[in-house]
């Protein structure tokens, strides 16, 4: 079966700084991968190349078998299959929760406002935030905003979801509610690549754990093997 995502010998430089060194990674459909490693090791850069928020200089990235590059005219179409949840939520502050969720489906996918709202309410229900749909992001807690960000990503019906330290900016008491939503998605078969320091989550949910250091993948294993290694 064609992997959901493949990175082949991906190299990334920021100026002269070598941020990704020959990264090879294959993510199967429905697979859950947790990426860990020290700060500055390239975790965020790696997952941002998958949707080309960061351009790589050489190597190949394939989504469902199709190679992508930032100057490809079809890049926006490919990027639509890849949802992303950020550390700092990145909701539009001047739009309601519902508007945040309907913007991309209506503008990019040309879904009717009515259908987009119906889908958005269903996903907001799923993350248990539908009762806040007409509020603005600033009126919600961090944990609630992050659940909205997940719902917003789901509204585009992505094939794969990328998470870049989704709980790192949250107060401790709100981490659980976001991890619970991620766990539910995992159980439902979503393909996920998660940069996170939440090792409990990794142990419970990940099919594979990838450890990065200085721009390289230095270890790759099942969570059980990973956490019992000396
Ligand atoms: P991690 O997610 O593991 O903390 P990052 O991918 O954010 O690591 O960063 C990897 C390295 O690349 C770090 O040394 C960081 O300072 C550097 N870096 C990240 N983004 C940029 C950028 N836009 N310009 C220059 N250097 C960057
Ligand atoms: P995060 O923890 O969310 O990955 P960072 O603090 O690592 O955020 O980076 C925030 C922004 O600054 C990112 O857009 C990243 O690309 C950029 N950045 C990180 N390190 C550097 C750097 N050394 N030089 C320039 N930009 C950087």
Tab-separated table of C-alpha atoms and ligand atoms in Angstrom:
chain	number	residue	atom	x	y	z
A	1	UNK	CA	0.000	0.000	0.000
A	2	UNK	CA	1.180	3.538	-0.797
A	3	UNK	CA	2.368	5.325	2.343
A	4	UNK	CA	0.479	8.473	3.387
A	5	UNK	CA	3.750	10.381	3.603
A	6	UNK	CA	7.292	9.600	2.511
A	7	UNK	CA	10.404	11.670	3.074
A	8	UNK	CA	13.399	10.555	1.033
A	9	UNK	CA	16.837	11.981	1.786
A	10	UNK	CA	15.315	15.326	2.742
A	11	UNK	CA	17.876	18.073	3.360
A	12	UNK	CA	17.051	21.478	4.782
A	13	UNK	CA	19.334	24.455	5.365
A	14	UNK	CA	18.562	27.753	7.048
A	15	UNK	CA	21.268	29.796	5.352
A	16	UNK	CA	24.384	27.776	6.092
A	17	UNK	CA	22.812	25.985	9.073
A	18	UNK	CA	22.106	22.335	8.272
A	19	UNK	CA	18.713	21.791	9.940
A	20	UNK	CA	17.689	18.435	8.392
A	21	UNK	CA	20.277	15.847	7.415
A	22	UNK	CA	19.118	13.184	4.990
A	23	UNK	CA	15.785	12.498	6.630
A	24	UNK	CA	14.076	9.274	5.571
A	25	UNK	CA	10.656	8.528	6.935
A	26	UNK	CA	7.656	6.600	5.730
A	27	UNK	CA	4.264	7.006	7.394
A	28	UNK	CA	1.695	4.351	6.553
A	29	UNK	CA	-2.019	5.095	6.277
A	30	UNK	CA	-3.500	5.115	9.764
A	31	UNK	CA	-0.086	5.051	11.380
A	32	UNK	CA	0.617	7.146	14.478
A	33	UNK	CA	4.133	8.511	14.816
A	34	UNK	CA	5.516	10.472	17.729
A	35	UNK	CA	8.619	12.584	17.114
A	36	UNK	CA	10.748	13.476	20.100
A	37	UNK	CA	14.212	14.849	20.756
A	38	UNK	CA	15.865	17.888	22.306
A	39	UNK	CA	14.909	21.482	21.530
A	40	UNK	CA	16.492	22.629	18.266
A	41	UNK	CA	16.935	19.092	16.900
A	42	UNK	CA	14.751	19.781	13.844
A	43	UNK	CA	11.430	18.209	14.868
A	44	UNK	CA	9.349	21.235	13.963
A	45	UNK	CA	11.303	21.837	10.754
A	46	UNK	CA	10.770	18.235	9.686
A	47	UNK	CA	7.021	18.212	10.107
A	48	UNK	CA	6.759	21.663	8.517
A	49	UNK	CA	8.430	20.350	5.370
A	50	UNK	CA	5.621	17.789	5.059
A	51	UNK	CA	3.126	20.548	4.231
A	52	UNK	CA	5.846	22.830	2.831
A	53	UNK	CA	5.508	25.532	5.455
A	54	UNK	CA	9.262	25.035	5.188
A	55	UNK	CA	10.870	24.303	1.853
A	56	UNK	CA	13.544	21.656	1.664
A	57	UNK	CA	16.543	22.064	-0.647
A	58	UNK	CA	16.950	18.483	-1.773
A	59	UNK	CA	15.389	15.087	-1.432
A	60	UNK	CA	11.803	14.169	-2.073
A	61	UNK	CA	8.518	14.378	-0.165
A	62	UNK	CA	5.557	12.336	-1.357
A	63	UNK	CA	1.975	12.623	-0.146
A	64	UNK	CA	-0.030	9.531	-1.067
A	65	UNK	CA	2.719	8.686	-3.527
A	66	UNK	CA	2.665	12.071	-5.272
A	67	UNK	CA	5.849	14.148	-5.024
A	68	UNK	CA	5.427	17.713	-3.798
A	69	UNK	CA	7.494	20.850	-4.145
A	70	UNK	CA	6.711	24.394	-3.048
A	71	UNK	CA	6.704	25.838	-6.579
A	72	UNK	CA	4.399	23.141	-7.876
A	73	UNK	CA	1.102	24.752	-8.976
A	74	UNK	CA	-0.784	21.867	-7.352
A	75	UNK	CA	0.910	22.445	-3.990
A	76	UNK	CA	-2.220	23.997	-2.488
A	77	UNK	CA	-4.263	20.936	-3.421
A	78	UNK	CA	-1.720	18.591	-1.891
A	79	UNK	CA	-1.363	20.739	1.191
A	80	UNK	CA	-5.102	20.484	1.765
A	81	UNK	CA	-4.761	16.812	2.554
A	82	UNK	CA	-2.320	17.657	5.329
A	83	UNK	CA	-3.828	19.263	8.429
A	84	UNK	CA	-1.687	20.946	11.031
A	85	UNK	CA	-2.141	21.852	14.674
A	86	UNK	CA	0.354	24.339	16.111
A	87	UNK	CA	1.707	25.011	19.572
A	88	UNK	CA	0.077	28.448	19.680
A	89	UNK	CA	-3.304	27.450	18.144
A	90	UNK	CA	-3.051	30.102	15.364
A	91	UNK	CA	-6.784	30.840	15.397
A	92	UNK	CA	-7.919	34.101	13.785
A	93	UNK	CA	-8.701	36.341	16.790
A	94	UNK	CA	-11.247	38.547	14.993
A	95	UNK	CA	-13.365	35.594	13.851
A	96	UNK	CA	-15.740	33.475	15.915
A	97	UNK	CA	-14.929	29.842	16.611
A	98	UNK	CA	-17.433	28.797	13.949
A	99	UNK	CA	-16.006	31.272	11.407
A	100	UNK	CA	-12.503	29.969	12.099
A	101	UNK	CA	-13.758	26.497	11.204
A	102	UNK	CA	-15.699	27.436	8.063
A	103	UNK	CA	-13.140	29.796	6.492
A	104	UNK	CA	-10.898	27.302	4.712
A	105	UNK	CA	-13.664	24.912	3.602
A	106	UNK	CA	-15.671	27.778	2.043
A	107	UNK	CA	-12.761	29.744	0.557
A	108	UNK	CA	-10.407	26.960	-0.502
A	109	UNK	CA	-12.805	24.060	-1.041
A	110	UNK	CA	-15.791	26.159	-2.216
A	111	UNK	CA	-18.092	24.297	0.166
A	112	UNK	CA	-21.363	26.211	0.723
A	113	UNK	CA	-21.574	28.234	3.946
A	114	UNK	CA	-24.472	26.078	5.114
A	115	UNK	CA	-22.647	22.784	4.568
A	116	UNK	CA	-19.411	24.149	6.044
A	117	UNK	CA	-21.279	25.233	9.180
A	118	UNK	CA	-22.946	21.854	9.502
A	119	UNK	CA	-19.595	20.066	9.246
A	120	UNK	CA	-17.937	22.550	11.604
A	121	UNK	CA	-20.646	22.127	14.248
A	122	UNK	CA	-20.262	18.353	14.041
A	123	UNK	CA	-16.502	18.573	14.651
A	124	UNK	CA	-16.935	21.198	17.373
A	125	UNK	CA	-19.379	18.780	18.979
A	126	UNK	CA	-16.764	16.057	18.699
A	127	UNK	CA	-14.175	18.139	20.573
A	128	UNK	CA	-16.907	19.215	23.025
A	129	UNK	CA	-16.795	22.902	22.259
A	130	UNK	CA	-19.965	23.388	20.174
A	131	UNK	CA	-21.507	25.487	22.934
A	132	UNK	CA	-18.752	28.082	22.370
A	133	UNK	CA	-19.212	28.313	18.595
A	134	UNK	CA	-20.215	31.983	18.597
A	135	UNK	CA	-17.484	33.169	20.928
A	136	UNK	CA	-14.093	34.562	19.896
A	137	UNK	CA	-10.827	32.712	20.542
A	138	UNK	CA	-9.773	35.218	23.230
A	139	UNK	CA	-12.828	34.248	25.286
A	140	UNK	CA	-11.715	30.607	25.476
A	141	UNK	CA	-9.088	28.860	27.577
A	142	UNK	CA	-5.927	27.577	25.929
A	143	UNK	CA	-7.180	24.006	26.088
A	144	UNK	CA	-10.470	25.012	24.478
A	145	UNK	CA	-8.665	26.990	21.749
A	146	UNK	CA	-6.481	24.020	20.954
A	147	UNK	CA	-9.527	21.765	20.670
A	148	UNK	CA	-10.987	24.323	18.252
A	149	UNK	CA	-7.731	24.233	16.275
A	150	UNK	CA	-8.077	20.455	15.992
A	151	UNK	CA	-11.719	20.787	14.889
A	152	UNK	CA	-10.688	23.413	12.336
A	153	UNK	CA	-8.083	21.076	10.877
A	154	UNK	CA	-10.641	18.237	10.730
A	155	UNK	CA	-13.106	20.443	8.814
A	156	UNK	CA	-10.783	20.142	5.789
A	157	UNK	CA	-11.143	16.337	5.989
A	158	UNK	CA	-7.377	15.836	5.960
A	159	UNK	CA	-5.772	12.488	5.224
A	160	UNK	CA	-3.082	13.170	7.737
A	161	UNK	CA	-2.765	15.448	10.742
A	162	UNK	CA	0.503	16.988	11.912
A	163	UNK	CA	0.802	18.158	15.519
A	164	UNK	CA	3.650	20.495	16.501
A	165	UNK	CA	3.891	20.409	20.301
A	166	UNK	CA	0.128	20.874	20.680
A	167	UNK	CA	0.169	20.859	24.491
A	168	UNK	CA	3.437	22.703	25.185
A	169	UNK	CA	1.817	26.118	25.533
A	170	UNK	CA	-1.003	24.898	27.786
A	171	UNK	CA	-1.466	25.124	31.518
A	172	UNK	CA	-0.985	21.633	32.981
A	173	UNK	CA	-4.657	21.163	33.842
A	174	UNK	CA	-5.628	21.619	30.185
A	175	UNK	CA	-3.200	19.164	28.652
A	176	UNK	CA	-5.403	16.138	29.339
A	177	UNK	CA	-8.415	17.454	27.455
A	178	UNK	CA	-6.331	17.991	24.308
A	179	UNK	CA	-4.563	14.638	24.568
A	180	UNK	CA	-7.965	12.950	24.991
A	181	UNK	CA	-9.131	14.405	21.674
A	182	UNK	CA	-5.907	13.296	19.980
A	183	UNK	CA	-6.314	9.832	21.426
A	184	UNK	CA	-9.851	9.593	20.080
A	185	UNK	CA	-8.642	10.575	16.602
A	186	UNK	CA	-5.921	7.965	16.830
A	187	UNK	CA	-8.435	5.283	17.777
A	188	UNK	CA	-10.562	6.274	14.784
A	189	UNK	CA	-7.648	5.550	12.461
A	190	UNK	CA	-6.360	9.032	11.625
A	191	UNK	CA	-2.814	9.145	10.263
A	192	UNK	CA	-0.877	11.301	12.707
A	193	UNK	CA	2.631	12.674	13.107
A	194	UNK	CA	2.992	14.311	16.510
A	195	UNK	CA	5.910	16.283	17.875
A	196	UNK	CA	5.339	16.053	21.611
A	197	UNK	CA	7.084	15.654	24.930
A	198	UNK	CA	4.079	13.802	26.339
A	199	UNK	CA	5.618	10.369	26.773
A	200	UNK	CA	2.473	8.883	28.308
A	201	UNK	CA	0.664	9.753	25.093
A	202	UNK	CA	3.518	8.322	23.014
A	203	UNK	CA	3.446	5.083	24.926
A	204	UNK	CA	-0.298	4.700	24.635
A	205	UNK	CA	-0.903	5.880	21.076
A	206	UNK	CA	2.237	5.713	18.936
A	207	UNK	CA	2.939	2.877	16.540
A	208	UNK	CA	6.468	4.222	16.245
A	209	UNK	CA	8.556	6.731	18.143
A	210	UNK	CA	11.215	8.687	16.289
A	211	UNK	CA	14.046	10.381	18.119
A	212	UNK	CA	15.826	13.313	16.465
A	213	UNK	CA	19.101	14.949	17.382
A	214	UNK	CA	21.023	17.669	15.526
A	215	UNK	CA	18.878	17.374	12.392
A	216	UNK	CA	19.020	13.583	12.142
A	217	UNK	CA	16.726	10.714	12.995
A	218	UNK	CA	18.977	8.780	15.350
A	219	UNK	CA	16.499	6.207	16.609
A	220	UNK	CA	13.212	4.731	15.495
A	221	UNK	CA	11.317	2.055	17.390
A	222	UNK	CA	8.026	0.853	18.807
A	223	UNK	CA	7.122	2.703	22.014
A	224	UNK	CA	7.624	-0.440	24.102
A	225	UNK	CA	11.118	-1.036	22.758
A	226	UNK	CA	11.874	2.670	22.871
A	227	UNK	CA	10.953	3.164	26.505
A	228	UNK	CA	12.537	0.008	27.805
A	229	UNK	CA	15.884	0.580	26.038
A	230	UNK	CA	18.688	1.420	28.469
B	1	LIG	P1	12.802	21.630	17.299
B	1	LIG	O1	11.422	21.623	16.756
B	1	LIG	O2	13.396	20.264	17.450
B	1	LIG	O3	12.930	22.445	18.552
B	1	LIG	P2	13.364	23.347	15.064
B	1	LIG	O4	13.000	22.561	13.856
B	1	LIG	O5	12.404	24.378	15.552
B	1	LIG	O6	13.742	22.340	16.222
B	1	LIG	O7	14.749	24.050	14.810
B	1	LIG	C1	15.884	23.330	14.400
B	1	LIG	C2	17.055	24.276	14.291
B	1	LIG	O8	16.841	25.154	13.200
B	1	LIG	C3	17.260	25.168	15.513
B	1	LIG	O9	18.656	25.319	15.719
B	1	LIG	C4	16.635	26.485	15.119
B	1	LIG	O10	17.236	27.559	15.787
B	1	LIG	C5	16.875	26.510	13.629
B	1	LIG	N1	15.828	27.261	12.942
B	1	LIG	C6	14.514	26.990	12.963
B	1	LIG	N2	13.830	27.852	12.196
B	1	LIG	C7	14.759	28.689	11.676
B	1	LIG	C8	14.676	29.802	10.796
B	1	LIG	N3	13.509	30.223	10.291
B	1	LIG	N4	15.827	30.415	10.481
B	1	LIG	C9	17.003	29.979	10.959
B	1	LIG	N5	17.143	28.949	11.787
B	1	LIG	C10	16.035	28.310	12.146
B	2	LIG	P1	8.249	26.531	18.063
B	2	LIG	O1	8.717	26.168	19.442
B	2	LIG	O2	6.769	26.776	17.942
B	2	LIG	O3	8.806	25.620	17.005
B	2	LIG	P2	10.343	28.444	17.838
B	2	LIG	O4	10.465	29.351	19.000
B	2	LIG	O5	11.289	27.303	17.670
B	2	LIG	O6	8.839	27.956	17.798
B	2	LIG	O7	10.399	29.276	16.499
B	2	LIG	C1	9.467	30.310	16.266
B	2	LIG	C2	9.726	30.869	14.885
B	2	LIG	O8	11.063	31.379	14.801
B	2	LIG	C3	9.606	29.825	13.785
B	2	LIG	O9	8.975	30.418	12.659
B	2	LIG	C4	11.025	29.451	13.473
B	2	LIG	O10	11.147	29.071	12.103
B	2	LIG	C5	11.773	30.738	13.756
B	2	LIG	N1	13.146	30.467	14.242
B	2	LIG	C6	13.522	29.542	15.130
B	2	LIG	N2	14.848	29.554	15.317
B	2	LIG	C7	15.330	30.534	14.511
B	2	LIG	C8	16.618	31.050	14.242
B	2	LIG	N3	17.721	30.547	14.819
B	2	LIG	N4	16.731	32.069	13.370
B	2	LIG	C9	15.638	32.565	12.780
B	2	LIG	N5	14.396	32.131	12.978
B	2	LIG	C10	14.230	31.128	13.831
